CSV table of C-alpha atoms and ligand atoms in Angstrom, one decimal:
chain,number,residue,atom,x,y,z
K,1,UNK,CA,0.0,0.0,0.0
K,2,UNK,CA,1.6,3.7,-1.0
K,3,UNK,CA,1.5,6.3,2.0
K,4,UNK,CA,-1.1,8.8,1.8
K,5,UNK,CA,0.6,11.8,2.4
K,6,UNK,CA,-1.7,14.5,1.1
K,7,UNK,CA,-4.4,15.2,4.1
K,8,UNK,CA,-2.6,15.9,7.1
K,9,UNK,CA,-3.2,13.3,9.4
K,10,UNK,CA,-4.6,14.9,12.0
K,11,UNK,CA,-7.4,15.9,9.7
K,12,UNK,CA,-8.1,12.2,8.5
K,13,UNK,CA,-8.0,11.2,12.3
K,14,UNK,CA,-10.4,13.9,13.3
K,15,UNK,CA,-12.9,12.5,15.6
K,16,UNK,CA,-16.5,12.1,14.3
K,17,UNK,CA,-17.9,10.3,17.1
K,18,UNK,CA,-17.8,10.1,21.2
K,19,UNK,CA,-15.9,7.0,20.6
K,20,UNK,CA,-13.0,8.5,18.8
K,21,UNK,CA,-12.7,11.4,21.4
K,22,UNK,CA,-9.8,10.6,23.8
K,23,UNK,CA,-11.2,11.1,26.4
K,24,UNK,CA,-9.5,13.2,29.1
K,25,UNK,CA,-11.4,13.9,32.5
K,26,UNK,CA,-15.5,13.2,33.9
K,27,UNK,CA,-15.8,16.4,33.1
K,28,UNK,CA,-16.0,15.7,29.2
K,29,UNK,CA,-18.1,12.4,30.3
K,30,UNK,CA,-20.7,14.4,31.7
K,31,UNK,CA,-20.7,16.6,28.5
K,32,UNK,CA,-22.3,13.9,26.7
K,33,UNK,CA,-25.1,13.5,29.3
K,34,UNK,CA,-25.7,16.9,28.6
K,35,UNK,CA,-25.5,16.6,25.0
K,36,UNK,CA,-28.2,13.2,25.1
K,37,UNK,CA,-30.6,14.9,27.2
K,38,UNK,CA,-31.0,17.4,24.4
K,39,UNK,CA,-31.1,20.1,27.5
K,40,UNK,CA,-27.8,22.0,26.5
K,41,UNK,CA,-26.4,25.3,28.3
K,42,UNK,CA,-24.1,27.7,26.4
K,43,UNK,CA,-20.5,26.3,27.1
K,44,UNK,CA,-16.9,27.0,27.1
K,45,UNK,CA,-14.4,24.7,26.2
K,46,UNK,CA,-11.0,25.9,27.5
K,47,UNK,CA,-7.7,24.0,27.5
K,48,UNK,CA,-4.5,23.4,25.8
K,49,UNK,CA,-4.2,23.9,21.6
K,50,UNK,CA,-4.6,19.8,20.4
K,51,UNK,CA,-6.8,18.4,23.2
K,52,UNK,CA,-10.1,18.1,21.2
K,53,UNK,CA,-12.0,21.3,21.5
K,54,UNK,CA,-13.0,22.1,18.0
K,55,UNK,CA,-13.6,18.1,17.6
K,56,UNK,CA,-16.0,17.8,20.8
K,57,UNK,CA,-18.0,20.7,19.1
K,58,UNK,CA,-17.9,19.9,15.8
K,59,UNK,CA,-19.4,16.0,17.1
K,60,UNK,CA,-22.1,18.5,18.7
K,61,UNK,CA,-23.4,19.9,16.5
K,62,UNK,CA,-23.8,16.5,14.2
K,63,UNK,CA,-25.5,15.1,17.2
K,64,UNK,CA,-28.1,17.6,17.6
K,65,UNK,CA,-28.8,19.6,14.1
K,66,UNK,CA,-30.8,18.0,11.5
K,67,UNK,CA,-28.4,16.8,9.0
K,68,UNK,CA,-30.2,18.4,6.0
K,69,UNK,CA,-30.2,21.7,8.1
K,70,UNK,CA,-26.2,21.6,9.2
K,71,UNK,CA,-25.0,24.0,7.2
K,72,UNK,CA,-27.8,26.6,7.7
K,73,UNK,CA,-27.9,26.0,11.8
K,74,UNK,CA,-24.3,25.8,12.1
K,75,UNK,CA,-22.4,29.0,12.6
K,76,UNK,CA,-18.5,28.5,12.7
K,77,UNK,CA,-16.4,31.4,13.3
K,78,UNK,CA,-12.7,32.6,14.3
K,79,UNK,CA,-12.8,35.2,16.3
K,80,UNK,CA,-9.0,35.8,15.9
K,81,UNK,CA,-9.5,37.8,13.1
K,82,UNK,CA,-9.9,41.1,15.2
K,83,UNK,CA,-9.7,43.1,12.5
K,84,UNK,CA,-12.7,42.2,10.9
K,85,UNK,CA,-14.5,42.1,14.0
K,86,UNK,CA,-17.4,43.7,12.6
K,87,UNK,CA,-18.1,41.4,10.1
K,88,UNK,CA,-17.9,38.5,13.1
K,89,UNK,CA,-20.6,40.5,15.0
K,90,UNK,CA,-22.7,41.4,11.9
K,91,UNK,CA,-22.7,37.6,11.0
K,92,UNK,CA,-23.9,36.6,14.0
K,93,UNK,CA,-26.6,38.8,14.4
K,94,UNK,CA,-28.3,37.8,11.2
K,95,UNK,CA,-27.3,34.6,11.9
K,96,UNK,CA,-29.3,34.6,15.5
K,97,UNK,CA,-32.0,36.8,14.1
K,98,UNK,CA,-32.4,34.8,11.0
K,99,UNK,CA,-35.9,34.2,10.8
K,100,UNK,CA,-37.7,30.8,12.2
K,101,UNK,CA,-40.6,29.5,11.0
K,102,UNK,CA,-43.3,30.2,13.3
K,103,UNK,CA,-43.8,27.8,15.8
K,104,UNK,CA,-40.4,25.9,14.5
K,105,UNK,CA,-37.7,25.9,17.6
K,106,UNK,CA,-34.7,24.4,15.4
K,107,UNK,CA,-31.9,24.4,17.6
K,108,UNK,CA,-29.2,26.4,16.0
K,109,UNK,CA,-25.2,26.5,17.3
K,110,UNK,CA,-22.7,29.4,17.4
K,111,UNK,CA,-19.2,28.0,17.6
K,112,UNK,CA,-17.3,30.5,18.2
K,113,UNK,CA,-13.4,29.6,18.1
K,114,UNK,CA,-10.5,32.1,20.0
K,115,UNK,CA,-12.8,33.7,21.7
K,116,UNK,CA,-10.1,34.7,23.8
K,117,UNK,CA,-8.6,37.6,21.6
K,118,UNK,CA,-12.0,39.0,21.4
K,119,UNK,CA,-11.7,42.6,22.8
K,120,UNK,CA,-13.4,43.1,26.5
K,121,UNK,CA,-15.7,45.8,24.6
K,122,UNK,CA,-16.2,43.8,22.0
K,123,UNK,CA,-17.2,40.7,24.7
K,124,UNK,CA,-19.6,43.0,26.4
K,125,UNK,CA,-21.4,43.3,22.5
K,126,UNK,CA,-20.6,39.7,22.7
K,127,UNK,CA,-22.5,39.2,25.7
K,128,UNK,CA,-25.6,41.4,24.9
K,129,UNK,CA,-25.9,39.3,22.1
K,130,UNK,CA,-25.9,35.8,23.7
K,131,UNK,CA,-28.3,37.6,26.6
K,132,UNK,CA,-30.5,38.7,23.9
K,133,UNK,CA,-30.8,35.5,21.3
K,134,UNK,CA,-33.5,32.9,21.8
K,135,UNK,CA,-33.0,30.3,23.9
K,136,UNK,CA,-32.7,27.8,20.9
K,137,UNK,CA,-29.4,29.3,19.9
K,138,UNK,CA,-26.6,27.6,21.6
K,139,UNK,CA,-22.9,29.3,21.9
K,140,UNK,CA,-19.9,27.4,22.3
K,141,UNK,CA,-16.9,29.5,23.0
K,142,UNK,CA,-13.5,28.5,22.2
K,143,UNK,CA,-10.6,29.2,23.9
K,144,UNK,CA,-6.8,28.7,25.4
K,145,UNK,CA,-7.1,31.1,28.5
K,146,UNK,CA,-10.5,31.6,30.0
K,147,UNK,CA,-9.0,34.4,32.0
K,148,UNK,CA,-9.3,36.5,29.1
K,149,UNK,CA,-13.0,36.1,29.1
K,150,UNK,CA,-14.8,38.4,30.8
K,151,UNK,CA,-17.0,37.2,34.0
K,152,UNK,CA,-20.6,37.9,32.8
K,153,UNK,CA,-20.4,35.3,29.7
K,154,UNK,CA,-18.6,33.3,31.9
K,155,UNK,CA,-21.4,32.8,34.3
K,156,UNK,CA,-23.9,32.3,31.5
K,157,UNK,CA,-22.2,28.9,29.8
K,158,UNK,CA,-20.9,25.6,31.6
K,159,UNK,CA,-17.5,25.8,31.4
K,160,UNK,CA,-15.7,22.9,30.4
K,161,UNK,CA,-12.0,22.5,30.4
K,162,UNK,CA,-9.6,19.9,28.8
K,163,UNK,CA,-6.9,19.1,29.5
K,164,UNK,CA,-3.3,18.1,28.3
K,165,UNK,CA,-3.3,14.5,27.2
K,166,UNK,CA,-1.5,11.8,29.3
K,167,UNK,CA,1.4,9.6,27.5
K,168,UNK,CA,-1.3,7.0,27.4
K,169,UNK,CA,-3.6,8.2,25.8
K,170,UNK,CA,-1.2,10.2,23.3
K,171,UNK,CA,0.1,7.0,22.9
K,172,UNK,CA,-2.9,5.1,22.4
K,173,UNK,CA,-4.0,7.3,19.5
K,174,UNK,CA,-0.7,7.1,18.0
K,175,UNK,CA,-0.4,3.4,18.4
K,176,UNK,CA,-4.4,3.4,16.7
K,177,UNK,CA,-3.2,5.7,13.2
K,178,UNK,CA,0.0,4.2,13.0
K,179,UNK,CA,-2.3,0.8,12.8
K,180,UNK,CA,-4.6,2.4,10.6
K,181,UNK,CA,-1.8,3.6,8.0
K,182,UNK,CA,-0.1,-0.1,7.9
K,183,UNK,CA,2.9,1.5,9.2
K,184,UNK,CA,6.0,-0.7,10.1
K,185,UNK,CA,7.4,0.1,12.9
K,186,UNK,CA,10.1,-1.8,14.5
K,187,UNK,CA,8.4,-4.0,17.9
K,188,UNK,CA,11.7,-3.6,19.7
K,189,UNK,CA,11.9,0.7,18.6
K,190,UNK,CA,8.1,1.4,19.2
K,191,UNK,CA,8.3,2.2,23.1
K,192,UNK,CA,11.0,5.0,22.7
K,193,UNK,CA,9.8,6.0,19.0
K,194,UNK,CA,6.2,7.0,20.8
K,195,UNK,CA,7.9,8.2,24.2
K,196,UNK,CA,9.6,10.6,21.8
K,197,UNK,CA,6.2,11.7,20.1
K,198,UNK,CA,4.8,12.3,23.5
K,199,UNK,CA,8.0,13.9,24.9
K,200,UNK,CA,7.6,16.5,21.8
K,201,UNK,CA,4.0,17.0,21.7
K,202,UNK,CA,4.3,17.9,25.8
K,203,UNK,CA,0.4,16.7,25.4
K,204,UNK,CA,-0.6,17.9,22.8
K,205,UNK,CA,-2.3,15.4,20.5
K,206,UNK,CA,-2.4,17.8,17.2
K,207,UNK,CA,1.5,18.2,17.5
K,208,UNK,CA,2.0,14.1,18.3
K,209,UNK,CA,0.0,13.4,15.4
K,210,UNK,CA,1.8,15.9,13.0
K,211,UNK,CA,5.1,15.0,14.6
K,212,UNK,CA,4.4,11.3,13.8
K,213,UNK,CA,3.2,11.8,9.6
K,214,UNK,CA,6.3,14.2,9.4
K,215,UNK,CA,8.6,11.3,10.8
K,216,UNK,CA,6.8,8.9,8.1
K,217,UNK,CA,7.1,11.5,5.1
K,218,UNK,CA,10.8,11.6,6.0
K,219,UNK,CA,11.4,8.4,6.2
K,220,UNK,CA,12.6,8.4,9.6
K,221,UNK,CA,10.3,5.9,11.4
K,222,UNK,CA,11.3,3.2,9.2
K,223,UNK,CA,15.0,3.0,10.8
K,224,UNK,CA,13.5,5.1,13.5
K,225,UNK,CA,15.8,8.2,13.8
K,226,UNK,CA,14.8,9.5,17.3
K,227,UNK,CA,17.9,12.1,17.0
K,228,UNK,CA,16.7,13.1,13.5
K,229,UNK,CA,13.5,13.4,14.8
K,230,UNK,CA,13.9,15.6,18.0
K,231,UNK,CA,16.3,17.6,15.7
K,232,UNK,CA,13.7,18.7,13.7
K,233,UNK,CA,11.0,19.2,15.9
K,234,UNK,CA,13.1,22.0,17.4
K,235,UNK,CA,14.8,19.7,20.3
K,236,UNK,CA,18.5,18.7,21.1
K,237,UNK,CA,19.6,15.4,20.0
K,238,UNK,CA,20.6,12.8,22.7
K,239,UNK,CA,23.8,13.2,22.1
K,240,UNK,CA,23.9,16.4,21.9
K,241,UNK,CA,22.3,16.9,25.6
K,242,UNK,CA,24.6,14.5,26.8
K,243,UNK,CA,27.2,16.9,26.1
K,244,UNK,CA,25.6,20.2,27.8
K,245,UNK,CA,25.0,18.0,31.2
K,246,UNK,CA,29.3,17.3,30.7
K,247,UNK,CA,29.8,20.8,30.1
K,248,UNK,CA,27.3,21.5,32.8
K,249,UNK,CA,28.8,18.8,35.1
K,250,UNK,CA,31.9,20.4,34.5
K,251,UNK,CA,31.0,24.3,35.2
K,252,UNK,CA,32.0,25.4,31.3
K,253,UNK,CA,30.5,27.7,30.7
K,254,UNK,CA,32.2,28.5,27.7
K,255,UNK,CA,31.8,25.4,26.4
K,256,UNK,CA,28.1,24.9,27.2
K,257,UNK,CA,27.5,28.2,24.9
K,258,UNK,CA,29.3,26.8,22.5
K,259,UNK,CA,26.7,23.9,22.2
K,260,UNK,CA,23.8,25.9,22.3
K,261,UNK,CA,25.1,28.4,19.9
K,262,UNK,CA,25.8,25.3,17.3
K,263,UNK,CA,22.6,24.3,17.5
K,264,UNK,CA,20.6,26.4,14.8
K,265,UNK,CA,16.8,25.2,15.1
K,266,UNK,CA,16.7,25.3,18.6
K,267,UNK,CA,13.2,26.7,19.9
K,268,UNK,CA,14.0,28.2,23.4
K,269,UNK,CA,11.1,26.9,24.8
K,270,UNK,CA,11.3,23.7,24.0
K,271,UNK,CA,14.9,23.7,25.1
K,272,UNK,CA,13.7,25.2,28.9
K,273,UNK,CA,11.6,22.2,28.8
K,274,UNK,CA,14.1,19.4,28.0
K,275,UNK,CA,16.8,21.4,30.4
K,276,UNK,CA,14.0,20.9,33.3
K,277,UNK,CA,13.9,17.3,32.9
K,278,UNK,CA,17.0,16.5,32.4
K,279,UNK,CA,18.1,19.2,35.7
K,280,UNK,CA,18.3,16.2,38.0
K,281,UNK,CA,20.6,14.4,35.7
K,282,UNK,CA,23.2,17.0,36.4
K,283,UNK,CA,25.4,15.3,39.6
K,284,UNK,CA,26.6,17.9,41.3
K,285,UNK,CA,23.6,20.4,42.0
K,286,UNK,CA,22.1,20.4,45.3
K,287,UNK,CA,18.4,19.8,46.0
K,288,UNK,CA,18.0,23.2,47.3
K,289,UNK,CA,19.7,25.1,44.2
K,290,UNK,CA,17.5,22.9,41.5
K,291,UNK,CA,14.5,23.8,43.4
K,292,UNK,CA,16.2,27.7,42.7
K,293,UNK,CA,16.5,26.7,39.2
K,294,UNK,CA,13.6,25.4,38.4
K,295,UNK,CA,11.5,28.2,39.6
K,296,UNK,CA,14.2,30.6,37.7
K,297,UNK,CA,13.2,28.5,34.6
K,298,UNK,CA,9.7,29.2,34.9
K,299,UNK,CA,10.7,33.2,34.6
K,300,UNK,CA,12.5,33.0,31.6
K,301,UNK,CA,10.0,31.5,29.6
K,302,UNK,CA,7.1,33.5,30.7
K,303,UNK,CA,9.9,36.4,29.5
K,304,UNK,CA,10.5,34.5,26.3
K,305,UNK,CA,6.4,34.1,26.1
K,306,UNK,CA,6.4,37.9,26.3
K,307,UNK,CA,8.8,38.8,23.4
K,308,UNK,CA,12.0,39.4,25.4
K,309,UNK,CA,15.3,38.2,23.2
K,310,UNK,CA,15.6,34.5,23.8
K,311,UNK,CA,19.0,34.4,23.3
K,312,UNK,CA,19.7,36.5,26.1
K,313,UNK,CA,17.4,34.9,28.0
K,314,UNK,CA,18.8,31.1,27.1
K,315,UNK,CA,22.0,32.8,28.0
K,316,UNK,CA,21.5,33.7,31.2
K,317,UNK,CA,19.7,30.6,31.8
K,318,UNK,CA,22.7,28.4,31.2
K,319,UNK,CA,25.0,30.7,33.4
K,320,UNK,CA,22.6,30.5,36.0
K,321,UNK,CA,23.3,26.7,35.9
K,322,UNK,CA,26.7,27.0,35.6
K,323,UNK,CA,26.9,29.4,38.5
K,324,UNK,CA,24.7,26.5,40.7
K,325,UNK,CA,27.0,23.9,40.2
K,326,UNK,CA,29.2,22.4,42.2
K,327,UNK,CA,32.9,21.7,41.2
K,328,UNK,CA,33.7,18.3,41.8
B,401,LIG,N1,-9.2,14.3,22.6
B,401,LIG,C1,-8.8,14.0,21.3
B,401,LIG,N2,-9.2,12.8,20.8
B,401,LIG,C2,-8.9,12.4,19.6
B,401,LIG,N3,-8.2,13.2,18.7
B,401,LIG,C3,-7.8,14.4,19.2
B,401,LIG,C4,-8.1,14.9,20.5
B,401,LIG,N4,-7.6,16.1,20.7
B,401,LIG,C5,-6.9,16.4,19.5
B,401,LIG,N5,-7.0,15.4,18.6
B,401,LIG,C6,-6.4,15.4,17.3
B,401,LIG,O1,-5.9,16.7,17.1
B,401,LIG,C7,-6.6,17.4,16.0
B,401,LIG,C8,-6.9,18.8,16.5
B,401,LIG,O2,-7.8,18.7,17.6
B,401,LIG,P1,-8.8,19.9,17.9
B,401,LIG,O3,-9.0,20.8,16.7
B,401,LIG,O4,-10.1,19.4,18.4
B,401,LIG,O5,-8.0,20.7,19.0
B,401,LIG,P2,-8.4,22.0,19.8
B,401,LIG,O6,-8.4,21.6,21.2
B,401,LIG,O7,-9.5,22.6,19.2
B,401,LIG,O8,-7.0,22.9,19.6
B,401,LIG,P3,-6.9,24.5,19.4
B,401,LIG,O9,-6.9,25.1,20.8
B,401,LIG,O10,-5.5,24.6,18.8
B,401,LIG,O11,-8.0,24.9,18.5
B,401,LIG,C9,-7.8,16.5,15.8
B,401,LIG,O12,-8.1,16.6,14.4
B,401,LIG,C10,-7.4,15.1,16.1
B,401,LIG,O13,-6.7,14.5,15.1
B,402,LIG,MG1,-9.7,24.4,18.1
């Protein structure tokens, strides 16, 4: 059988059903209790990017609108698009105003995705709106951060929040597409070849996925590069991190640089996230300092998340190691 390369994977392993959802907590068990009694509140669905919350909405609304009606109850927009923020809220008003037959109550959805960089004056129109609509208009708000949503929408939906997905379960959907696409991968490689996904995706099913048809399209799964693989995604190879935990081990700091500087596709996130779990590995820090550290790490990537210049900041980061570690 030839690879099918063309649709992204994680499209062609979109959910359609209940069934296909990872599931991640009760709280998205209960959703479907919700969603079978036919008796549904407006809802958020907050949480990580790749955890399933355009797929659990999407699934929604094929449960409950008539399926010759889909595209004409379904609204779908991205709110990211702040720009034309006009044309969001002029869409959705005809869309909840469009008129009903008499005496019909169709249910109709809103999904309404990033609803999180919706202006706070333009959440208050937001909120008139949903305050206003008949109550056989459902709205399901999208977003990473609910804290960017302003409290009186928030105390009109259920909020429902996913969550990062365990290695299991990022596994088990792996393990299931990899079945699926008759790929051959070695029984004695598989273990560390899907660690590795899950280690990249940091939970994130989306990424895992892509990560994993990525691997395939390069020909790396076959022989299963796990170097090549953690290269590209952005990561230090292996062997490669061995040798910053020697320099580290050492207290070279010169010589740590040196590594990082080599290393061209390195994503400074990701490379705060490897350094924190491999921080234990270095010998001769004490448990006191990597407790230091470790709460260190955590301000330079909120500083990295907020534009500062991440090679200064993964500078200072590695001398900050350096400077915690005890000659031998
Ligand atoms: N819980 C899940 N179960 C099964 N597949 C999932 C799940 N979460 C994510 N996926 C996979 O990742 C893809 C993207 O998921 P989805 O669009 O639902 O994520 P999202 O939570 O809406 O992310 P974002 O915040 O980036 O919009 C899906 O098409 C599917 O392949
Ligand atoms: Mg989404």
């Amino acid at each position: 059988m030839t690879l099918d390369l063309d649709i992204p994977w994680t499209e062609k392993y979109r959910p359609v059903s209940w069934n296909d959802i990872v599931s991640q907590n009760i709280a998205i068990n209960n959703l479907k209790d919700f969603v079978k009694s036919g008796n549904m509140p407006h809802m958020i669905f907050t949480g990580p990017a790749g955890t399933g919350k355009t797929s659990t909405a999407l699934i929604i609304a094929k449960k409950l609108l008539k399926k010759e009606n889909y595209y004409r109850d379904l609204l779908e927009l991205n709110a990211s698009d702040t720009v034309r923020m006009s044309y969001v809220r002029r869409v959705l008003k005809a869309f909840v105003n469009q008129n009903m037959n008499p005496g019909e109550k169709n249910l109709k959805i809103v999904i309404l995705d990033e609803a999180d960089n919706i202006p706070n004056t333009v959440q208050q129109a937001l909120r008139r709106i949903i305050e206003k609509t008949s109550s056989s208009v459902k709205f399901i708000l999208m977003c990473n951060y609910i804290n960017r949503i302003i409290d009186p929408i928030i105390s009109r939906c259920a909020v429902f929040r996913f969550v990062n997905l365990s290695k299991e379960k990022i596994k088990e959907r792996l393990i299931y597409v990899a079945q699926r696409e008759k790929l051959h991968i070695p029984e004695d490689k598989a273990e560390k070849f899907f660690n590795t996904l899950f280690f990249i995706s940091g939970g994130d099913l989306r990424k895992a996925i892509n990560t994993l048809q990525m691997s395939v399209a390069l020909e790396l799964s076959g022989n299963i590069e796990i170097n090549e693989i953690l290269k590209i995604s952005g990561f230090l190879d292996e062997p490669t991190l061995e040798n910053l935990i020697d320099a580290f081990q050492a207290k070279d700091f010169k010589r740590a640089r040196n590594i990082v500087n080599s290393f061209k596709s390195i994503d400074s996130r990701n490379f705060i996230r490897q350094i924190l779990g491999v921080l234990p590995r270095i010998k001769s820090i004490k448990s006191k300092n990597l407790t230091i550290l470790r709460a260190y790490m955590g301000d330079i990537d909120f500083r990295i998340s907020q534009g500062a210049d991440e090679q200064i900041q993964i500078l200072s980061l590695i001398a900050e190691i350096v400077d915690n570690v005890n000659k031998l």
